[in-house]
């Protein structure tokens, strides 16, 4: 759409960077894939006219989200399953959808999904699956789409009224944030609201499961040295790790599978009772209903693991969460492992910045820099003994011990 123009120095620099990262990808260099994604996004932004950026942001992406939502409703992604590489016609796909949907609607949906890279177009009015659309047929991805489009999008629409009512001050209270403004539940926390609206809570849990897919796991060999830092020196047949607020258990179960038969002790998954019913756990993982604001009942574990917990609360509540664990720890033996984003002081990634905004909207919470993390933990009687990060990841594993 934009007229031809002489490449800027920034454009030329990005092209050189992409060429180098491309070579790195061919040679299997760690981080090359992620670097290419970032550099390619930057190149698209640099080459696009402001009006093209506007159309992409304000027209194409909102329409894409809406169509993904409608696609879940009519089971479009299930209709695309098991199609041949050559695809199927719009009419054939529509016949497999729910709700007796008009084939004209299906065709219009598929054309925009193709334009956004979600499905393939193999011929006139003929479409086929992609890895993306195949994934979108999975329950966790369906839950993610429904949660964002149906349950959380209204929160974005309430932001203006929230800020106007609160003098454009940043929320710092999990019971009075834009989410509470949207659902008229001031005084109730985000997660308390889920208890009264279990379908929303189930979708949220599914979204958290989908979020973990394709990402480096904290127990991967190139991430945190589990064997050196936890297994070595751990007491045999004792409590090994407690996953505090671990949701449906994808972390603790992933650890069990990765080190099956090699862990010296037992594993515990803690969360609210209604969340634990969603967990699918193998032998050796015990579910335990627990409110992490109350004293930790699992004493003397080698490690207490918190994934995306600290980011959900303000400093006051986080101090209570941590101080509830401290008495259960054994000095010189127990560790607290915090799996979170550690936001750089400059050049934060889009995944960090967008989630920071969502945390504010839902929980009156935020992400933290390294210094902010350190200050919080020291205030609870813990010392940071190390920060680990996978070369292909964005989050970090912070290790803490009793001061």
Coordinates of C-alpha atoms in Angstrom, one line a residue:
X1 CA 0.0 0.0 0.0
X2 CA 2.8 2.4 0.8
X3 CA 4.8 4.0 -2.0
X4 CA 8.3 2.9 -2.8
X5 CA 11.0 4.5 -0.6
X6 CA 14.7 4.4 0.0
X7 CA 15.5 2.0 2.9
X8 CA 16.4 3.7 6.1
X9 CA 19.5 2.9 8.2
X10 CA 17.3 1.0 10.6
X11 CA 15.8 -1.1 7.8
X12 CA 19.2 -2.0 6.5
X13 CA 20.4 -2.8 10.0
X14 CA 17.4 -5.1 10.5
X15 CA 18.0 -6.8 7.2
X16 CA 21.6 -7.5 8.2
X17 CA 20.5 -8.8 11.6
X18 CA 17.9 -11.1 10.0
X19 CA 20.5 -12.5 7.7
X20 CA 22.8 -13.3 10.6
X21 CA 19.9 -14.8 12.6
X22 CA 18.9 -16.8 9.6
X23 CA 22.3 -18.4 9.5
X24 CA 22.1 -19.0 13.2
X25 CA 18.7 -20.7 12.8
X26 CA 20.2 -23.0 10.1
X27 CA 23.1 -23.9 12.5
X28 CA 20.9 -24.5 15.5
X29 CA 22.1 -21.5 17.5
X30 CA 20.1 -21.0 20.7
X31 CA 17.8 -18.0 20.6
X32 CA 18.0 -17.6 16.8
X33 CA 14.4 -18.4 16.3
X34 CA 13.2 -16.0 18.9
X35 CA 15.6 -13.3 17.6
X36 CA 14.2 -13.8 14.0
X37 CA 10.7 -13.4 15.3
X38 CA 11.5 -10.1 17.0
X39 CA 13.6 -8.8 14.1
X40 CA 10.9 -9.7 11.6
X41 CA 8.2 -7.8 13.6
X42 CA 10.5 -4.8 13.8
X43 CA 11.1 -4.9 10.1
X44 CA 7.4 -5.1 9.4
X45 CA 6.8 -2.1 11.6
X46 CA 9.7 -0.2 10.0
X47 CA 8.5 -0.9 6.4
X48 CA 4.8 -0.2 7.1
X49 CA 3.1 3.1 6.5
X50 CA 1.3 4.4 9.6
X51 CA -2.0 3.8 7.9
X52 CA -1.0 0.1 7.2
X53 CA -0.1 -0.2 10.9
X54 CA -3.5 1.3 11.8
X55 CA -5.4 -1.1 9.6
X56 CA -3.5 -4.1 11.0
X57 CA -4.0 -3.1 14.6
X58 CA -7.5 -1.7 14.5
X59 CA -9.2 -3.7 11.7
X60 CA -7.4 -6.9 11.0
X61 CA -6.5 -8.1 14.5
X62 CA -9.9 -7.3 16.1
X63 CA -11.7 -9.0 13.2
X64 CA -9.3 -12.0 13.6
X65 CA -10.2 -12.3 17.3
X66 CA -13.9 -12.1 16.7
X67 CA -13.7 -14.7 13.9
X68 CA -11.7 -17.0 16.2
X69 CA -14.4 -16.7 18.8
X70 CA -17.2 -17.5 16.3
X71 CA -15.0 -20.4 14.9
X72 CA -15.0 -22.0 18.4
X73 CA -18.8 -21.5 18.6
X74 CA -19.5 -23.4 15.4
X75 CA -16.6 -25.9 15.9
X76 CA -14.9 -24.7 12.7
X77 CA -11.4 -25.9 13.8
X78 CA -12.8 -29.4 14.5
X79 CA -14.3 -29.3 11.0
X80 CA -10.9 -28.7 9.6
X81 CA -9.4 -31.8 11.3
X82 CA -8.4 -34.8 9.2
X83 CA -8.7 -32.9 5.9
X84 CA -6.3 -34.0 3.1
X85 CA -3.4 -31.7 2.3
X86 CA -5.4 -30.4 -0.7
X87 CA -8.1 -29.2 1.7
X88 CA -11.8 -29.1 1.2
X89 CA -14.3 -26.7 -0.2
X90 CA -16.2 -24.1 1.9
X91 CA -19.4 -26.1 1.5
X92 CA -17.8 -29.3 2.6
X93 CA -16.3 -27.6 5.7
X94 CA -19.5 -25.9 6.5
X95 CA -21.4 -29.2 6.5
X96 CA -19.1 -30.4 9.3
X97 CA -19.7 -27.3 11.5
X98 CA -22.3 -26.9 14.2
X99 CA -25.4 -24.7 14.3
X100 CA -26.3 -25.3 10.7
X101 CA -24.1 -22.3 9.9
X102 CA -24.5 -20.6 6.5
X103 CA -21.6 -21.6 4.2
X104 CA -21.3 -18.0 3.1
X105 CA -20.4 -17.1 6.7
X106 CA -17.9 -19.9 6.9
X107 CA -16.3 -18.8 3.6
X108 CA -15.9 -15.2 4.9
X109 CA -14.4 -16.5 8.1
X110 CA -11.9 -18.8 6.3
X111 CA -10.8 -16.0 4.0
X112 CA -9.8 -13.7 6.9
X113 CA -8.3 -16.6 8.8
X114 CA -6.2 -17.3 5.7
X115 CA -5.2 -13.7 5.4
X116 CA -4.0 -13.8 9.0
X117 CA -2.1 -17.0 8.5
X118 CA -4.3 -19.2 10.6
X119 CA -5.5 -21.5 7.7
X120 CA -4.2 -22.4 4.2
X121 CA -6.0 -21.6 1.0
X122 CA -5.3 -24.4 -1.5
X123 CA -7.6 -23.3 -4.3
X124 CA -10.7 -21.3 -5.1
X125 CA -13.0 -21.5 -2.1
X126 CA -10.8 -24.4 -0.8
X127 CA -9.0 -24.4 2.5
X128 CA -6.8 -26.7 4.6
X129 CA -5.4 -26.9 8.1
X130 CA -2.2 -25.5 9.5
X131 CA -0.4 -26.3 12.7
X132 CA -2.1 -23.2 14.2
X133 CA -5.6 -24.1 13.3
X134 CA -5.0 -27.7 14.3
X135 CA -3.9 -26.5 17.8
X136 CA -7.0 -24.3 18.0
X137 CA -9.1 -27.5 18.0
X138 CA -7.5 -28.5 21.3
X139 CA -9.5 -27.7 24.4
X140 CA -6.9 -25.5 26.1
X141 CA -6.7 -23.2 23.0
X142 CA -10.5 -23.2 22.7
X143 CA -10.7 -22.1 26.4
X144 CA -8.1 -19.4 25.7
X145 CA -10.1 -18.0 22.9
X146 CA -13.4 -18.0 24.8
X147 CA -11.8 -16.5 27.9
X148 CA -10.2 -13.6 26.1
X149 CA -13.0 -12.9 23.6
X150 CA -16.0 -13.5 25.8
X151 CA -14.9 -13.0 29.4
X152 CA -12.0 -10.6 29.3
X153 CA -12.6 -8.4 26.3
X154 CA -15.3 -6.5 28.3
X155 CA -12.6 -5.6 30.8
X156 CA -10.7 -3.7 28.1
X157 CA -13.9 -1.8 27.3
X158 CA -14.2 -0.7 31.0
X159 CA -10.7 0.7 31.2
X160 CA -11.7 4.3 30.4
X161 CA -14.5 4.4 32.9
X162 CA -12.3 2.8 35.6
X163 CA -9.5 5.3 35.2
X164 CA -11.9 8.2 35.1
X165 CA -13.5 7.0 38.3
X166 CA -10.1 6.6 40.0
X167 CA -8.5 9.8 38.9
X168 CA -6.2 8.0 36.4
X169 CA -4.3 6.3 39.2
X170 CA -2.7 2.9 38.7
X171 CA -4.6 0.2 40.6
X172 CA -2.7 -1.6 43.4
X173 CA -5.6 -3.5 44.9
X174 CA -6.7 -6.9 43.6
X175 CA -10.3 -6.2 44.8
X176 CA -10.7 -2.8 43.0
X177 CA -9.3 -3.1 39.5
X178 CA -10.9 -2.8 36.0
X179 CA -12.1 -6.4 36.3
X180 CA -14.2 -5.5 39.3
X181 CA -15.5 -2.4 37.5
X182 CA -16.6 -4.6 34.6
X183 CA -18.3 -7.3 36.6
X184 CA -19.6 -5.0 39.4
X185 CA -17.8 -7.1 42.0
X186 CA -15.7 -4.6 43.9
X187 CA -14.4 -6.2 47.0
X188 CA -14.1 -9.6 45.4
X189 CA -10.8 -10.8 44.0
X190 CA -10.4 -12.1 40.5
X191 CA -9.9 -15.6 41.7
X192 CA -12.8 -15.4 44.2
X193 CA -15.0 -14.4 41.3
X194 CA -14.1 -17.6 39.5
X195 CA -15.4 -19.6 42.5
X196 CA -18.8 -18.2 41.8
X197 CA -18.4 -18.4 38.1
X198 CA -16.7 -21.8 37.6
X199 CA -16.9 -21.9 33.8
X200 CA -14.9 -18.7 33.6
X201 CA -12.4 -20.2 36.0
X202 CA -12.2 -23.4 34.0
X203 CA -11.5 -21.4 30.8
X204 CA -8.8 -19.4 32.6
X205 CA -7.2 -22.7 33.8
X206 CA -7.3 -23.9 30.2
X207 CA -5.6 -20.7 29.0
X208 CA -2.8 -21.2 31.5
X209 CA -2.3 -24.7 30.2
X210 CA -2.1 -23.4 26.6
X211 CA 0.3 -20.6 27.7
X212 CA 2.8 -23.3 28.9
X213 CA 2.8 -25.1 25.6
X214 CA 5.9 -24.5 23.4
X215 CA 7.8 -22.7 26.1
X216 CA 10.9 -23.8 27.9
X217 CA 10.0 -25.4 31.2
X218 CA 11.9 -24.4 34.3
X219 CA 13.2 -28.0 34.8
X220 CA 14.6 -28.3 31.3
X221 CA 18.4 -29.1 31.2
X222 CA 19.3 -25.7 29.7
X223 CA 17.1 -23.7 32.1
X224 CA 17.5 -24.5 35.8
X225 CA 19.9 -27.2 37.0
X226 CA 17.4 -29.4 38.9
X227 CA 19.9 -32.2 39.5
X228 CA 22.6 -30.0 40.9
X229 CA 20.5 -27.5 42.8
X230 CA 17.7 -29.8 44.1
X231 CA 18.2 -33.5 43.7
X232 CA 21.7 -33.6 44.9
X233 CA 21.6 -33.2 48.7
X234 CA 17.9 -34.0 48.9
X235 CA 16.7 -36.5 51.5
X236 CA 15.4 -39.8 50.1
X237 CA 11.7 -40.6 50.5
X238 CA 11.0 -37.2 52.0
X239 CA 8.9 -34.3 50.6
X240 CA 10.7 -33.1 47.6
X241 CA 8.7 -30.3 46.0
X242 CA 5.5 -28.4 46.7
X243 CA 3.8 -26.6 43.8
X244 CA 2.1 -23.7 45.6
X245 CA -1.0 -22.5 43.7
X246 CA -0.1 -24.8 40.9
X247 CA -3.4 -24.8 39.1
X248 CA -4.2 -28.0 37.2
X249 CA -0.7 -29.3 37.8
X250 CA 1.0 -29.0 34.4
X251 CA 4.3 -27.9 36.1
X252 CA 4.5 -30.5 38.8
X253 CA 3.3 -33.2 36.5
X254 CA 5.9 -32.1 33.8
X255 CA 8.6 -32.3 36.4
X256 CA 7.5 -35.8 37.4
X257 CA 7.5 -37.0 33.8
X258 CA 10.9 -35.3 33.0
X259 CA 12.6 -37.0 36.0
X260 CA 10.4 -40.1 36.3
X261 CA 12.1 -42.6 38.7
X262 CA 14.9 -40.1 39.5
X263 CA 13.3 -37.8 42.1
X264 CA 14.3 -38.7 45.6
X265 CA 10.9 -37.8 47.2
X266 CA 7.3 -37.0 46.8
X267 CA 5.5 -34.1 45.0
X268 CA 2.5 -32.1 46.2
X269 CA 0.2 -29.9 44.1
X270 CA -1.6 -27.2 46.1
X271 CA -4.5 -25.1 45.0
X272 CA -8.2 -24.4 45.6
X273 CA -10.4 -27.5 45.8
X274 CA -12.4 -26.7 42.6
X275 CA -9.1 -26.2 40.6
X276 CA -7.6 -29.5 41.9
X277 CA -10.6 -31.4 40.4
X278 CA -9.2 -30.4 37.0
X279 CA -5.7 -31.8 37.6
X280 CA -4.6 -35.0 36.0
X281 CA -1.7 -36.3 38.1
X282 CA 0.5 -39.3 37.9
X283 CA 1.7 -41.6 40.7
X284 CA 3.8 -39.7 43.2
X285 CA 1.9 -36.4 43.0
X286 CA -0.5 -35.7 45.9
X287 CA -3.2 -33.0 45.5
X288 CA -3.6 -30.9 48.6
X289 CA -6.3 -28.1 49.0
X290 CA -4.5 -25.1 50.4
X291 CA -4.9 -21.3 50.6
X292 CA -1.4 -19.9 50.2
X293 CA -2.2 -17.0 52.5
X294 CA -2.5 -19.5 55.3
X295 CA 0.5 -21.2 57.0
X296 CA 2.1 -23.8 54.8
X297 CA 1.1 -27.3 56.0
X298 CA 3.7 -29.2 54.0
X299 CA 6.8 -28.9 56.2
X300 CA 10.5 -29.3 55.3
X301 CA 10.2 -29.7 51.5
X302 CA 13.3 -29.4 49.4
X303 CA 11.6 -26.8 47.3
X304 CA 8.4 -24.7 47.3
X305 CA 7.7 -23.7 43.7
X306 CA 5.5 -20.7 42.8
X307 CA 4.7 -20.2 39.1
X308 CA 3.2 -16.8 38.1
X309 CA 2.0 -16.2 41.7
X310 CA 4.1 -13.2 42.6
X311 CA 3.0 -11.3 39.5
X312 CA -0.7 -11.7 40.5
X313 CA -0.5 -9.7 43.8
X314 CA 0.7 -6.5 45.2
X315 CA 3.8 -6.4 47.6
X316 CA 1.7 -6.5 50.7
X317 CA -0.1 -9.7 49.7
X318 CA 3.0 -11.3 48.3
X319 CA 4.8 -10.7 51.6
X320 CA 2.0 -12.6 53.3
X321 CA 2.3 -15.5 50.8
X322 CA 6.0 -15.8 51.3
X323 CA 5.9 -15.4 55.1
X324 CA 3.3 -18.3 55.1
X325 CA 6.0 -20.5 53.6
X326 CA 9.1 -19.4 55.6
X327 CA 8.2 -21.2 58.8
X328 CA 7.8 -24.5 56.9
X329 CA 11.3 -24.2 55.5
X330 CA 14.5 -25.8 56.8
X331 CA 17.5 -23.4 56.9
X332 CA 20.3 -24.5 54.6
X333 CA 18.0 -27.1 52.9
X334 CA 14.7 -25.7 51.7
X335 CA 14.5 -23.4 48.7
X336 CA 11.7 -21.2 47.3
X337 CA 11.6 -21.2 43.5
X338 CA 9.8 -18.3 41.8
X339 CA 9.1 -18.8 38.1
X340 CA 8.3 -15.3 36.8
X341 CA 9.2 -12.6 34.4
X342 CA 12.1 -10.4 35.5
X343 CA 11.5 -7.3 33.4
X344 CA 14.7 -5.6 32.1
X345 CA 15.2 -2.0 32.9
X346 CA 15.2 -1.3 29.2
X347 CA 13.9 -3.1 26.1
X348 CA 11.1 -5.3 27.6
X349 CA 9.6 -7.8 25.3
X350 CA 6.0 -7.5 24.0
X351 CA 5.0 -10.6 25.9
X352 CA 6.1 -9.0 29.1
X353 CA 4.5 -5.6 28.5
X354 CA 1.1 -6.9 27.3
X355 CA 0.9 -9.3 30.2
X356 CA 1.8 -6.5 32.6
X357 CA -1.2 -4.5 31.3
X358 CA -3.5 -7.5 31.7
X359 CA -2.2 -8.1 35.2
X360 CA -3.1 -4.5 36.0
X361 CA -6.6 -4.9 34.5
X362 CA -7.4 -8.2 36.2
X363 CA -5.6 -8.1 39.4
X364 CA -4.3 -4.6 40.1
X365 CA -0.9 -6.3 39.9
X366 CA 2.3 -6.0 37.8
X367 CA 5.6 -7.4 36.7
X368 CA 8.8 -6.6 38.5
X369 CA 12.4 -5.8 37.7
X370 CA 15.3 -7.7 39.4
X371 CA 15.7 -5.0 42.0
X372 CA 12.0 -5.0 42.8
X373 CA 12.0 -8.8 43.1
X374 CA 15.0 -8.7 45.4
X375 CA 13.5 -6.0 47.7
X376 CA 10.2 -8.0 48.0
X377 CA 11.9 -11.2 49.0
X378 CA 14.3 -9.7 51.4
X379 CA 11.3 -8.1 53.2
X380 CA 9.9 -11.6 53.7
X381 CA 13.2 -13.0 55.2
X382 CA 14.5 -14.6 52.0
X383 CA 17.7 -14.1 50.0
X384 CA 18.1 -14.4 46.3
X385 CA 20.7 -17.0 45.6
X386 CA 20.5 -17.0 41.8
X387 CA 18.4 -16.2 38.7
X388 CA 18.3 -18.6 35.8
X389 CA 16.8 -18.1 32.3
X390 CA 16.6 -20.4 29.3
X391 CA 18.3 -19.0 26.2
X392 CA 15.1 -19.3 24.2
X393 CA 12.8 -18.1 27.0
X394 CA 11.5 -14.9 28.5
X395 CA 10.7 -15.9 32.0
X396 CA 13.2 -16.6 34.8
X397 CA 13.6 -19.0 37.7
X398 CA 14.5 -17.2 40.9
X399 CA 16.0 -19.3 43.7
X400 CA 15.5 -18.1 47.3
X401 CA 16.8 -19.4 50.6
X402 CA 16.2 -18.4 54.2
X403 CA 18.2 -15.3 55.2

